[in-house]
């Protein structure tokens, strides 16, 4: 299986109140998690990206991280303190340009001796767009159109240098970009940095099948994982690709205990920390779209209807129809006698794998054996030590069983993933 480490940050997973939680900006936090991942022989270290701080009721949200360092800058620094670990940056294809970003990614690939990866994301919201000259002009329907041409254009730039080190002029003319000139960075060790795509939608699956090396997804059950795996792998043939050309790696959380019962107790306590009373109200306000500060988080759910497109919460993505989600929450709360906070805990923050080291190792292996995933991107709940338990207690069992490598066999991220160097198309 393949394993990657996600640096915790702006998500419902991170626990800020734990005394072991440290800075999101200090370089030592990034170094600790990256070196832990490399000690565990992980494929890569993954940084998310945020182009605007989230807001709540017109103010910066004070229960969220306030500070988002630029991903590629951090990873260039980490290249100097790691040796084999892949370095994956999330960079937006909506608010960047191919020439500039292709240079930055190729530079990281050179500085790291072939360990660079790009997680391609898109954005169509005007809230993020306000930070940029173009604003939020891009229609949602066009975001993958631009992203697909962006990736193709970047690859043209990387291929403008021959494997032998000769530079050739490039020229690209398309609906999104018309550029020409000469690329300043020689062909990098991997030829092209590894491309990751994050998303579960039909558009996202098709984009991954056509252009990505890894798809970062989310599915909570073995059955859902198998369905997703079969669907995405089946799309590859239309693009002349083989099943192993795209690795499916869901984001997962893990709680390890001395035994299964202890792990379940730890997982419940972590869920309570993740959903503080304040965060429970926030989750409800995001869903209802209205100020619920007068409600008791340990009381019943609001009886009012959701307000659509209120703009109360900005910078967060709401999944699903609010009316349908509220109806589901109410049904769960009534059936189980749950308060508002308990309902949020029940519906939004369930760890993926919980148990003793032996149980977790067996369940991870089963997901891969049953073709529900090719590997996993671990999302710890603590910065920066949230990966320590897994690397110290679970990884050795995976290595002993032969499910995971004991040593790196190559030096590049492509070699870790079993991906061939891209054919030069100059």
mmCIF file of C-alpha atoms in Angstrom:
data_model
loop_
_atom_site.group_PDB
_atom_site.id
_atom_site.type_symbol
_atom_site.label_atom_id
_atom_site.label_comp_id
_atom_site.label_asym_id
_atom_site.label_seq_id
_atom_site.Cartn_x
_atom_site.Cartn_y
_atom_site.Cartn_z
ATOM 1 C CA UNK A 1 0.000 0.000 0.000
ATOM 2 C CA UNK A 2 0.949 3.656 -0.325
ATOM 3 C CA UNK A 3 0.906 6.049 2.625
ATOM 4 C CA UNK A 4 1.029 9.829 2.834
ATOM 5 C CA UNK A 5 0.844 12.373 5.658
ATOM 6 C CA UNK A 6 -1.464 15.394 5.576
ATOM 7 C CA UNK A 7 -0.407 18.395 7.662
ATOM 8 C CA UNK A 8 -3.396 19.174 9.933
ATOM 9 C CA UNK A 9 -5.055 22.538 9.566
ATOM 10 C CA UNK A 10 -8.380 23.992 8.541
ATOM 11 C CA UNK A 11 -10.729 21.087 8.957
ATOM 12 C CA UNK A 12 -13.008 19.534 11.527
ATOM 13 C CA UNK A 13 -10.305 16.977 12.348
ATOM 14 C CA UNK A 14 -7.807 19.269 14.073
ATOM 15 C CA UNK A 15 -7.957 19.611 17.861
ATOM 16 C CA UNK A 16 -6.690 23.026 18.908
ATOM 17 C CA UNK A 17 -7.381 22.730 22.638
ATOM 18 C CA UNK A 18 -5.060 19.779 23.277
ATOM 19 C CA UNK A 19 -1.935 20.994 25.143
ATOM 20 C CA UNK A 20 0.205 19.043 22.660
ATOM 21 C CA UNK A 21 -1.107 21.139 19.763
ATOM 22 C CA UNK A 22 1.599 23.438 18.399
ATOM 23 C CA UNK A 23 2.075 26.190 15.824
ATOM 24 C CA UNK A 24 0.711 25.987 12.281
ATOM 25 C CA UNK A 25 3.405 28.365 11.029
ATOM 26 C CA UNK A 26 6.615 27.570 12.920
ATOM 27 C CA UNK A 27 8.949 25.604 10.676
ATOM 28 C CA UNK A 28 9.636 23.078 13.426
ATOM 29 C CA UNK A 29 6.025 21.845 13.151
ATOM 30 C CA UNK A 30 6.455 21.037 9.475
ATOM 31 C CA UNK A 31 9.837 19.422 10.119
ATOM 32 C CA UNK A 32 8.495 17.178 12.888
ATOM 33 C CA UNK A 33 5.606 15.781 10.859
ATOM 34 C CA UNK A 34 7.656 15.397 7.670
ATOM 35 C CA UNK A 35 10.515 13.614 9.418
ATOM 36 C CA UNK A 36 8.041 11.337 11.197
ATOM 37 C CA UNK A 37 6.503 10.449 7.838
ATOM 38 C CA UNK A 38 9.935 9.785 6.339
ATOM 39 C CA UNK A 39 10.892 7.645 9.332
ATOM 40 C CA UNK A 40 7.767 5.625 8.548
ATOM 41 C CA UNK A 41 8.847 5.321 4.860
ATOM 42 C CA UNK A 42 5.751 7.212 3.684
ATOM 43 C CA UNK A 43 5.394 8.069 0.019
ATOM 44 C CA UNK A 44 4.806 11.787 0.498
ATOM 45 C CA UNK A 45 3.995 14.716 2.779
ATOM 46 C CA UNK A 46 0.904 16.679 1.767
ATOM 47 C CA UNK A 47 0.171 20.350 2.364
ATOM 48 C CA UNK A 48 -3.278 21.827 1.875
ATOM 49 C CA UNK A 49 -3.705 25.409 0.737
ATOM 50 C CA UNK A 50 -5.989 28.271 1.643
ATOM 51 C CA UNK A 51 -6.124 31.470 -0.370
ATOM 52 C CA UNK A 52 -8.324 33.318 2.105
ATOM 53 C CA UNK A 53 -8.978 33.027 5.824
ATOM 54 C CA UNK A 54 -12.466 31.799 6.644
ATOM 55 C CA UNK A 55 -14.935 34.279 8.040
ATOM 56 C CA UNK A 56 -17.905 33.983 10.342
ATOM 57 C CA UNK A 57 -20.522 36.704 10.546
ATOM 58 C CA UNK A 58 -18.184 39.175 8.862
ATOM 59 C CA UNK A 59 -15.116 38.457 11.024
ATOM 60 C CA UNK A 60 -12.116 36.137 10.774
ATOM 61 C CA UNK A 61 -13.265 32.894 12.360
ATOM 62 C CA UNK A 62 -11.488 32.643 15.719
ATOM 63 C CA UNK A 63 -11.951 28.853 16.042
ATOM 64 C CA UNK A 64 -9.921 28.318 12.876
ATOM 65 C CA UNK A 65 -6.221 28.564 12.049
ATOM 66 C CA UNK A 66 -5.242 32.183 11.413
ATOM 67 C CA UNK A 67 -2.220 31.863 9.165
ATOM 68 C CA UNK A 68 -1.692 29.904 5.947
ATOM 69 C CA UNK A 69 1.947 29.801 4.774
ATOM 70 C CA UNK A 70 2.462 29.329 1.041
ATOM 71 C CA UNK A 71 2.849 25.611 0.341
ATOM 72 C CA UNK A 72 5.703 25.545 -2.169
ATOM 73 C CA UNK A 73 7.864 27.806 -0.020
ATOM 74 C CA UNK A 74 7.469 25.443 2.941
ATOM 75 C CA UNK A 75 8.177 22.369 0.818
ATOM 76 C CA UNK A 76 11.323 23.878 -0.686
ATOM 77 C CA UNK A 77 12.602 24.332 2.847
ATOM 78 C CA UNK A 78 11.593 20.769 3.787
ATOM 79 C CA UNK A 79 13.531 19.450 0.795
ATOM 80 C CA UNK A 80 16.700 20.402 2.676
ATOM 81 C CA UNK A 81 15.822 18.431 5.840
ATOM 82 C CA UNK A 82 14.408 15.267 4.233
ATOM 83 C CA UNK A 83 15.945 12.809 1.775
ATOM 84 C CA UNK A 84 13.338 10.487 0.252
ATOM 85 C CA UNK A 85 9.911 11.779 1.247
ATOM 86 C CA UNK A 86 7.723 13.137 -1.559
ATOM 87 C CA UNK A 87 6.630 16.758 -1.156
ATOM 88 C CA UNK A 88 3.109 17.591 -2.355
ATOM 89 C CA UNK A 89 1.793 21.144 -2.604
ATOM 90 C CA UNK A 90 -1.840 22.102 -3.095
ATOM 91 C CA UNK A 91 -1.905 24.949 -5.619
ATOM 92 C CA UNK A 92 -5.029 26.470 -7.143
ATOM 93 C CA UNK A 93 -5.441 26.253 -10.925
ATOM 94 C CA UNK A 94 -7.988 29.074 -10.941
ATOM 95 C CA UNK A 95 -5.862 31.864 -9.482
ATOM 96 C CA UNK A 96 -2.432 31.000 -10.910
ATOM 97 C CA UNK A 97 -0.820 30.954 -14.353
ATOM 98 C CA UNK A 98 0.840 27.938 -16.032
ATOM 99 C CA UNK A 99 4.242 29.447 -16.778
ATOM 100 C CA UNK A 100 4.856 30.738 -13.266
ATOM 101 C CA UNK A 101 3.561 27.648 -11.482
ATOM 102 C CA UNK A 102 5.331 25.209 -13.816
ATOM 103 C CA UNK A 103 8.631 26.971 -12.967
ATOM 104 C CA UNK A 104 8.001 26.772 -9.224
ATOM 105 C CA UNK A 105 7.071 23.071 -9.358
ATOM 106 C CA UNK A 106 10.017 22.185 -11.598
ATOM 107 C CA UNK A 107 12.300 24.076 -9.206
ATOM 108 C CA UNK A 108 11.004 22.054 -6.244
ATOM 109 C CA UNK A 109 11.559 18.871 -8.235
ATOM 110 C CA UNK A 110 15.180 19.869 -8.865
ATOM 111 C CA UNK A 111 15.878 20.991 -5.295
ATOM 112 C CA UNK A 112 14.381 17.782 -3.876
ATOM 113 C CA UNK A 113 16.044 15.501 -6.449
ATOM 114 C CA UNK A 114 12.728 14.344 -7.878
ATOM 115 C CA UNK A 115 10.205 14.428 -5.036
ATOM 116 C CA UNK A 116 7.731 17.136 -6.103
ATOM 117 C CA UNK A 117 3.964 16.747 -6.473
ATOM 118 C CA UNK A 118 1.146 19.148 -7.312
ATOM 119 C CA UNK A 119 -2.343 18.734 -5.884
ATOM 120 C CA UNK A 120 -4.541 20.511 -8.437
ATOM 121 C CA UNK A 121 -7.549 22.295 -6.933
ATOM 122 C CA UNK A 122 -10.036 24.768 -8.344
ATOM 123 C CA UNK A 123 -12.228 27.535 -6.984
ATOM 124 C CA UNK A 124 -15.293 29.305 -8.309
ATOM 125 C CA UNK A 125 -16.319 31.366 -5.302
ATOM 126 C CA UNK A 126 -16.171 35.152 -5.374
ATOM 127 C CA UNK A 127 -15.166 35.237 -1.693
ATOM 128 C CA UNK A 128 -11.750 33.753 -2.513
ATOM 129 C CA UNK A 129 -11.618 35.654 -5.791
ATOM 130 C CA UNK A 130 -11.737 38.993 -4.006
ATOM 131 C CA UNK A 131 -8.056 38.481 -3.134
ATOM 132 C CA UNK A 132 -7.202 38.428 -6.851
ATOM 133 C CA UNK A 133 -7.447 40.818 -9.758
ATOM 134 C CA UNK A 134 -9.899 38.623 -11.644
ATOM 135 C CA UNK A 135 -12.219 38.372 -8.659
ATOM 136 C CA UNK A 136 -14.743 35.530 -8.660
ATOM 137 C CA UNK A 137 -15.416 35.695 -12.368
ATOM 138 C CA UNK A 138 -14.939 31.995 -13.147
ATOM 139 C CA UNK A 139 -18.196 30.120 -13.581
ATOM 140 C CA UNK A 140 -18.320 26.873 -11.645
ATOM 141 C CA UNK A 141 -18.902 24.961 -14.863
ATOM 142 C CA UNK A 142 -15.599 26.287 -16.242
ATOM 143 C CA UNK A 143 -13.325 25.477 -13.331
ATOM 144 C CA UNK A 144 -12.347 21.978 -14.522
ATOM 145 C CA UNK A 145 -12.097 23.206 -18.111
ATOM 146 C CA UNK A 146 -9.468 25.708 -17.009
ATOM 147 C CA UNK A 147 -7.766 23.158 -14.731
ATOM 148 C CA UNK A 148 -7.482 20.563 -17.497
ATOM 149 C CA UNK A 149 -5.905 23.048 -19.899
ATOM 150 C CA UNK A 150 -3.701 24.371 -17.078
ATOM 151 C CA UNK A 151 -2.245 20.899 -16.394
ATOM 152 C CA UNK A 152 -1.807 20.184 -20.113
ATOM 153 C CA UNK A 153 -0.039 23.527 -20.598
ATOM 154 C CA UNK A 154 2.280 22.934 -17.640
ATOM 155 C CA UNK A 155 3.237 19.582 -19.127
ATOM 156 C CA UNK A 156 3.984 21.261 -22.466
ATOM 157 C CA UNK A 157 6.325 23.627 -20.636
ATOM 158 C CA UNK A 158 8.086 20.778 -18.808
ATOM 159 C CA UNK A 159 8.452 18.961 -22.138
ATOM 160 C CA UNK A 160 9.980 22.017 -23.826
ATOM 161 C CA UNK A 161 13.323 20.770 -22.512
ATOM 162 C CA UNK A 162 14.514 17.459 -23.957
ATOM 163 C CA UNK A 163 15.673 14.631 -21.658
ATOM 164 C CA UNK A 164 19.144 15.375 -22.998
ATOM 165 C CA UNK A 165 19.078 18.936 -21.712
ATOM 166 C CA UNK A 166 18.228 20.941 -24.814
ATOM 167 C CA UNK A 167 15.794 23.861 -24.564
ATOM 168 C CA UNK A 168 13.209 24.364 -27.290
ATOM 169 C CA UNK A 169 10.693 27.203 -27.702
ATOM 170 C CA UNK A 170 7.139 26.503 -26.603
ATOM 171 C CA UNK A 171 3.863 27.828 -27.953
ATOM 172 C CA UNK A 172 0.416 27.106 -26.575
ATOM 173 C CA UNK A 173 -2.815 28.538 -27.897
ATOM 174 C CA UNK A 174 -6.089 27.503 -26.245
ATOM 175 C CA UNK A 175 -9.345 28.826 -24.856
ATOM 176 C CA UNK A 176 -7.809 29.522 -21.446
ATOM 177 C CA UNK A 177 -4.167 30.331 -22.200
ATOM 178 C CA UNK A 178 -2.174 31.682 -25.129
ATOM 179 C CA UNK A 179 1.527 31.774 -24.277
ATOM 180 C CA UNK A 180 4.844 31.335 -26.066
ATOM 181 C CA UNK A 181 8.510 31.699 -25.303
ATOM 182 C CA UNK A 182 11.214 29.625 -23.662
ATOM 183 C CA UNK A 183 10.956 27.815 -20.337
ATOM 184 C CA UNK A 184 13.739 28.708 -17.928
ATOM 185 C CA UNK A 185 14.026 25.458 -15.949
ATOM 186 C CA UNK A 186 15.666 22.347 -17.468
ATOM 187 C CA UNK A 187 13.750 19.080 -17.440
ATOM 188 C CA UNK A 188 13.501 17.992 -13.809
ATOM 189 C CA UNK A 189 14.402 14.575 -12.344
ATOM 190 C CA UNK A 190 10.861 13.185 -12.625
ATOM 191 C CA UNK A 191 10.204 14.674 -16.057
ATOM 192 C CA UNK A 192 6.896 15.960 -14.709
ATOM 193 C CA UNK A 193 6.118 16.413 -11.010
ATOM 194 C CA UNK A 194 3.453 13.966 -9.821
ATOM 195 C CA UNK A 195 -0.082 15.356 -10.278
ATOM 196 C CA UNK A 196 -2.735 14.832 -7.588
ATOM 197 C CA UNK A 197 -6.418 15.673 -7.917
ATOM 198 C CA UNK A 198 -8.757 16.065 -4.960
ATOM 199 C CA UNK A 199 -12.453 15.486 -5.488
ATOM 200 C CA UNK A 200 -15.333 13.025 -5.565
ATOM 201 C CA UNK A 201 -17.680 14.616 -8.108
ATOM 202 C CA UNK A 202 -18.228 13.162 -11.547
ATOM 203 C CA UNK A 203 -16.231 16.041 -13.032
ATOM 204 C CA UNK A 204 -13.430 15.424 -10.552
ATOM 205 C CA UNK A 205 -13.308 11.703 -11.295
ATOM 206 C CA UNK A 206 -13.133 12.309 -15.024
ATOM 207 C CA UNK A 207 -10.421 14.937 -14.615
ATOM 208 C CA UNK A 208 -8.401 12.542 -12.445
ATOM 209 C CA UNK A 209 -8.789 9.734 -14.959
ATOM 210 C CA UNK A 210 -7.562 11.964 -17.786
ATOM 211 C CA UNK A 211 -4.773 13.898 -16.112
ATOM 212 C CA UNK A 212 -3.803 12.821 -12.562
ATOM 213 C CA UNK A 213 -1.387 10.322 -11.040
ATOM 214 C CA UNK A 214 -3.192 10.231 -7.664
ATOM 215 C CA UNK A 215 -6.753 11.017 -6.637
ATOM 216 C CA UNK A 216 -7.233 12.253 -3.060
ATOM 217 C CA UNK A 217 -10.745 11.267 -2.115
ATOM 218 C CA UNK A 218 -12.962 10.439 0.846
ATOM 219 C CA UNK A 219 -15.161 7.453 1.477
ATOM 220 C CA UNK A 220 -16.026 6.031 4.846
ATOM 221 C CA UNK A 221 -16.890 2.388 4.223
ATOM 222 C CA UNK A 222 -15.332 -0.560 2.447
ATOM 223 C CA UNK A 223 -18.333 -0.831 0.131
ATOM 224 C CA UNK A 224 -18.240 2.866 -0.805
ATOM 225 C CA UNK A 225 -14.510 2.576 -1.399
ATOM 226 C CA UNK A 226 -14.907 -0.399 -3.709
ATOM 227 C CA UNK A 227 -17.591 1.398 -5.717
ATOM 228 C CA UNK A 228 -15.440 4.516 -6.082
ATOM 229 C CA UNK A 229 -12.346 2.485 -6.946
ATOM 230 C CA UNK A 230 -14.128 0.485 -9.644
ATOM 231 C CA UNK A 231 -15.738 3.596 -11.140
ATOM 232 C CA UNK A 232 -12.538 5.647 -11.393
ATOM 233 C CA UNK A 233 -10.321 2.813 -12.600
ATOM 234 C CA UNK A 234 -12.876 2.003 -15.326
ATOM 235 C CA UNK A 235 -12.568 5.548 -16.691
ATOM 236 C CA UNK A 236 -8.836 5.261 -17.415
ATOM 237 C CA UNK A 237 -9.080 3.156 -20.567
ATOM 238 C CA UNK A 238 -10.833 5.974 -22.436
ATOM 239 C CA UNK A 239 -7.616 7.985 -22.071
ATOM 240 C CA UNK A 240 -5.279 5.153 -23.069
ATOM 241 C CA UNK A 241 -4.206 4.573 -19.481
ATOM 242 C CA UNK A 242 -3.771 1.439 -17.356
ATOM 243 C CA UNK A 243 -5.364 0.873 -13.901
ATOM 244 C CA UNK A 244 -2.033 1.292 -12.095
ATOM 245 C CA UNK A 245 -1.433 4.668 -13.741
ATOM 246 C CA UNK A 246 -3.741 6.333 -11.178
ATOM 247 C CA UNK A 247 -3.437 5.694 -7.431
ATOM 248 C CA UNK A 248 -6.580 6.089 -5.333
ATOM 249 C CA UNK A 249 -5.747 7.395 -1.849
ATOM 250 C CA UNK A 250 -8.604 8.437 0.444
ATOM 251 C CA UNK A 251 -7.953 10.790 3.327
ATOM 252 C CA UNK A 252 -8.378 8.899 6.602
ATOM 253 C CA UNK A 253 -8.060 9.387 10.343
ATOM 254 C CA UNK A 254 -6.680 6.778 12.724
ATOM 255 C CA UNK A 255 -6.962 6.292 16.486
ATOM 256 C CA UNK A 256 -4.697 3.663 18.052
ATOM 257 C CA UNK A 257 -4.984 2.215 21.555
ATOM 258 C CA UNK A 258 -3.478 -0.691 23.468
ATOM 259 C CA UNK A 259 -6.654 -2.605 22.656
ATOM 260 C CA UNK A 260 -9.836 -1.986 20.685
ATOM 261 C CA UNK A 261 -11.865 -0.830 23.676
ATOM 262 C CA UNK A 262 -9.258 1.730 24.729
ATOM 263 C CA UNK A 263 -9.039 3.012 21.156
ATOM 264 C CA UNK A 264 -12.817 3.476 21.037
ATOM 265 C CA UNK A 265 -12.681 5.480 24.273
ATOM 266 C CA UNK A 266 -9.897 7.652 22.876
ATOM 267 C CA UNK A 267 -11.799 8.159 19.638
ATOM 268 C CA UNK A 268 -14.900 9.324 21.501
ATOM 269 C CA UNK A 269 -12.883 11.807 23.540
ATOM 270 C CA UNK A 270 -11.196 13.120 20.387
ATOM 271 C CA UNK A 271 -14.609 13.617 18.784
ATOM 272 C CA UNK A 272 -15.730 15.632 21.806
ATOM 273 C CA UNK A 273 -12.621 17.787 21.504
ATOM 274 C CA UNK A 274 -13.157 18.274 17.781
ATOM 275 C CA UNK A 275 -16.750 19.364 18.357
ATOM 276 C CA UNK A 276 -16.493 21.839 21.206
ATOM 277 C CA UNK A 277 -19.708 23.681 22.165
ATOM 278 C CA UNK A 278 -18.565 26.611 20.018
ATOM 279 C CA UNK A 279 -17.781 24.370 17.049
ATOM 280 C CA UNK A 280 -21.157 22.670 17.378
ATOM 281 C CA UNK A 281 -22.885 26.034 17.029
ATOM 282 C CA UNK A 282 -20.623 26.905 14.089
ATOM 283 C CA UNK A 283 -21.507 23.658 12.304
ATOM 284 C CA UNK A 284 -25.197 24.340 12.854
ATOM 285 C CA UNK A 285 -24.904 27.954 11.684
ATOM 286 C CA UNK A 286 -23.138 26.802 8.539
ATOM 287 C CA UNK A 287 -26.053 24.473 7.844
ATOM 288 C CA UNK A 288 -28.920 26.735 8.918
ATOM 289 C CA UNK A 289 -27.322 29.899 7.487
ATOM 290 C CA UNK A 290 -28.404 32.053 10.418
ATOM 291 C CA UNK A 291 -27.141 33.261 13.796
ATOM 292 C CA UNK A 292 -27.727 30.522 16.393
ATOM 293 C CA UNK A 293 -25.649 32.010 19.221
ATOM 294 C CA UNK A 294 -28.715 32.105 21.464
ATOM 295 C CA UNK A 295 -29.126 28.321 21.222
ATOM 296 C CA UNK A 296 -27.732 25.904 23.807
ATOM 297 C CA UNK A 297 -25.337 23.411 22.174
ATOM 298 C CA UNK A 298 -26.436 20.866 24.762
ATOM 299 C CA UNK A 299 -30.094 21.545 23.978
ATOM 300 C CA UNK A 300 -32.297 20.457 21.064
ATOM 301 C CA UNK A 301 -31.775 21.260 17.400
ATOM 302 C CA UNK A 302 -33.254 24.539 16.089
ATOM 303 C CA UNK A 303 -36.829 24.203 14.875
ATOM 304 C CA UNK A 304 -36.460 26.916 12.221
ATOM 305 C CA UNK A 305 -35.831 26.279 8.521
ATOM 306 C CA UNK A 306 -32.434 26.882 6.894
ATOM 307 C CA UNK A 307 -31.732 30.206 5.185
ATOM 308 C CA UNK A 308 -30.179 29.636 1.785
ATOM 309 C CA UNK A 309 -27.172 31.671 0.578
ATOM 310 C CA UNK A 310 -27.153 33.887 3.656
ATOM 311 C CA UNK A 311 -23.406 34.566 3.519
ATOM 312 C CA UNK A 312 -23.085 34.140 7.289
ATOM 313 C CA UNK A 313 -20.223 31.669 6.928
ATOM 314 C CA UNK A 314 -17.657 32.286 4.167
ATOM 315 C CA UNK A 315 -14.817 30.091 2.979
ATOM 316 C CA UNK A 316 -16.422 26.765 3.891
ATOM 317 C CA UNK A 317 -18.021 24.357 1.451
ATOM 318 C CA UNK A 318 -21.457 23.037 2.345
ATOM 319 C CA UNK A 319 -22.058 19.525 1.001
ATOM 320 C CA UNK A 320 -25.630 18.644 0.110
ATOM 321 C CA UNK A 321 -29.025 20.332 0.245
ATOM 322 C CA UNK A 322 -29.385 22.126 3.632
ATOM 323 C CA UNK A 323 -33.050 21.132 3.963
ATOM 324 C CA UNK A 324 -32.245 17.467 3.367
ATOM 325 C CA UNK A 325 -29.288 17.546 5.781
ATOM 326 C CA UNK A 326 -31.374 19.264 8.485
ATOM 327 C CA UNK A 327 -34.091 16.614 8.036
ATOM 328 C CA UNK A 328 -31.498 13.870 8.462
ATOM 329 C CA UNK A 329 -30.050 15.527 11.556
ATOM 330 C CA UNK A 330 -33.507 15.840 13.095
ATOM 331 C CA UNK A 331 -34.290 12.182 12.405
ATOM 332 C CA UNK A 332 -31.023 11.061 14.019
ATOM 333 C CA UNK A 333 -31.486 13.373 17.023
ATOM 334 C CA UNK A 334 -35.035 12.148 17.613
ATOM 335 C CA UNK A 335 -34.179 8.469 17.184
ATOM 336 C CA UNK A 336 -31.202 8.592 19.558
ATOM 337 C CA UNK A 337 -32.273 11.384 21.896
ATOM 338 C CA UNK A 338 -29.308 13.579 20.997
ATOM 339 C CA UNK A 339 -28.584 17.228 21.738
ATOM 340 C CA UNK A 340 -27.348 19.636 19.075
ATOM 341 C CA UNK A 341 -23.708 19.016 19.966
ATOM 342 C CA UNK A 342 -24.194 15.257 20.149
ATOM 343 C CA UNK A 343 -25.864 15.322 16.737
ATOM 344 C CA UNK A 344 -22.925 17.185 15.220
ATOM 345 C CA UNK A 345 -20.547 14.652 16.793
ATOM 346 C CA UNK A 346 -22.653 11.799 15.439
ATOM 347 C CA UNK A 347 -22.877 13.133 11.887
ATOM 348 C CA UNK A 348 -19.631 14.964 11.130
ATOM 349 C CA UNK A 349 -16.572 13.609 12.944
ATOM 350 C CA UNK A 350 -16.165 9.864 12.853
ATOM 351 C CA UNK A 351 -12.634 8.479 12.674
ATOM 352 C CA UNK A 352 -11.921 6.090 9.809
ATOM 353 C CA UNK A 353 -9.876 3.387 11.551
ATOM 354 C CA UNK A 354 -10.043 2.766 15.304
ATOM 355 C CA UNK A 355 -8.447 -0.049 17.285
ATOM 356 C CA UNK A 356 -5.309 -1.728 18.497
ATOM 357 C CA UNK A 357 -2.265 -1.564 16.218
ATOM 358 C CA UNK A 358 -3.130 -5.057 14.991
ATOM 359 C CA UNK A 359 -6.747 -4.123 14.242
ATOM 360 C CA UNK A 360 -5.827 -0.933 12.388
ATOM 361 C CA UNK A 361 -3.136 -2.664 10.335
ATOM 362 C CA UNK A 362 -5.537 -5.460 9.367
ATOM 363 C CA UNK A 363 -8.320 -3.065 8.361
ATOM 364 C CA UNK A 364 -6.010 -0.876 6.256
ATOM 365 C CA UNK A 365 -4.684 -3.973 4.506
ATOM 366 C CA UNK A 366 -8.223 -5.214 3.861
ATOM 367 C CA UNK A 367 -9.141 -1.956 2.114
ATOM 368 C CA UNK A 368 -6.228 -2.398 -0.279
ATOM 369 C CA UNK A 369 -6.760 -6.136 -0.765
ATOM 370 C CA UNK A 370 -10.459 -5.579 -1.464
ATOM 371 C CA UNK A 371 -9.652 -2.875 -4.037
ATOM 372 C CA UNK A 372 -11.216 -0.051 -2.103
ATOM 373 C CA UNK A 373 -7.966 1.966 -2.166
ATOM 374 C CA UNK A 374 -4.352 1.846 -3.305
ATOM 375 C CA UNK A 375 -3.255 3.566 -0.113
ATOM 376 C CA UNK A 376 -4.165 6.310 2.327
ATOM 377 C CA UNK A 377 -3.469 9.936 3.145
ATOM 378 C CA UNK A 378 -3.441 10.119 6.940
ATOM 379 C CA UNK A 379 -4.950 13.250 8.483
ATOM 380 C CA UNK A 380 -3.827 13.461 12.145
ATOM 381 C CA UNK A 381 -5.826 15.434 14.701
ATOM 382 C CA UNK A 382 -2.745 17.012 16.303
ATOM 383 C CA UNK A 383 -0.004 19.294 14.996
ATOM 384 C CA UNK A 384 2.741 18.163 14.736
ATOM 385 C CA UNK A 385 2.849 14.898 16.731
ATOM 386 C CA UNK A 386 -0.379 13.302 15.566
ATOM 387 C CA UNK A 387 1.386 10.804 13.320
ATOM 388 C CA UNK A 388 3.810 9.459 15.924
ATOM 389 C CA UNK A 389 1.627 6.637 17.282
ATOM 390 C CA UNK A 390 0.823 5.330 13.824
ATOM 391 C CA UNK A 391 4.440 5.296 12.662
ATOM 392 C CA UNK A 392 5.695 3.725 15.896
ATOM 393 C CA UNK A 393 2.969 1.109 16.372
ATOM 394 C CA UNK A 394 1.128 0.383 13.114
ATOM 395 C CA UNK A 395 3.760 0.783 10.393
ATOM 396 C CA UNK A 396 6.008 -2.004 11.807
ATOM 397 C CA UNK A 397 3.063 -4.434 11.605
ATOM 398 C CA UNK A 398 2.346 -3.436 8.009
ATOM 399 C CA UNK A 399 6.012 -3.961 7.196
ATOM 400 C CA UNK A 400 6.144 -7.360 8.907
ATOM 401 C CA UNK A 401 3.145 -8.566 6.917
ATOM 402 C CA UNK A 402 4.586 -7.339 3.622
ATOM 403 C CA UNK A 403 1.753 -4.871 3.085
ATOM 404 C CA UNK A 404 4.110 -1.877 3.178
ATOM 405 C CA UNK A 405 7.729 -1.209 2.329
ATOM 406 C CA UNK A 406 10.482 -1.593 4.922
ATOM 407 C CA UNK A 407 12.868 0.641 2.974
ATOM 408 C CA UNK A 408 12.635 3.031 0.070
ATOM 409 C CA UNK A 409 13.657 1.295 -3.146
ATOM 410 C CA UNK A 410 14.171 4.486 -5.128
ATOM 411 C CA UNK A 411 14.842 8.171 -4.645
ATOM 412 C CA UNK A 412 11.966 9.864 -6.506
ATOM 413 C CA UNK A 413 8.285 10.111 -5.654
ATOM 414 C CA UNK A 414 7.432 8.359 -8.907
ATOM 415 C CA UNK A 415 9.576 5.412 -7.848
ATOM 416 C CA UNK A 416 7.777 5.245 -4.467
ATOM 417 C CA UNK A 417 4.417 5.166 -6.247
ATOM 418 C CA UNK A 418 5.471 2.748 -8.972
ATOM 419 C CA UNK A 419 4.757 5.336 -11.678
ATOM 420 C CA UNK A 420 6.786 5.428 -14.880
ATOM 421 C CA UNK A 421 8.526 8.624 -15.903
ATOM 422 C CA UNK A 422 6.275 10.370 -18.410
ATOM 423 C CA UNK A 423 7.132 9.883 -22.077
ATOM 424 C CA UNK A 424 8.703 13.024 -23.461
ATOM 425 C CA UNK A 425 6.318 14.651 -25.937
ATOM 426 C CA UNK A 426 8.455 17.495 -27.186
#
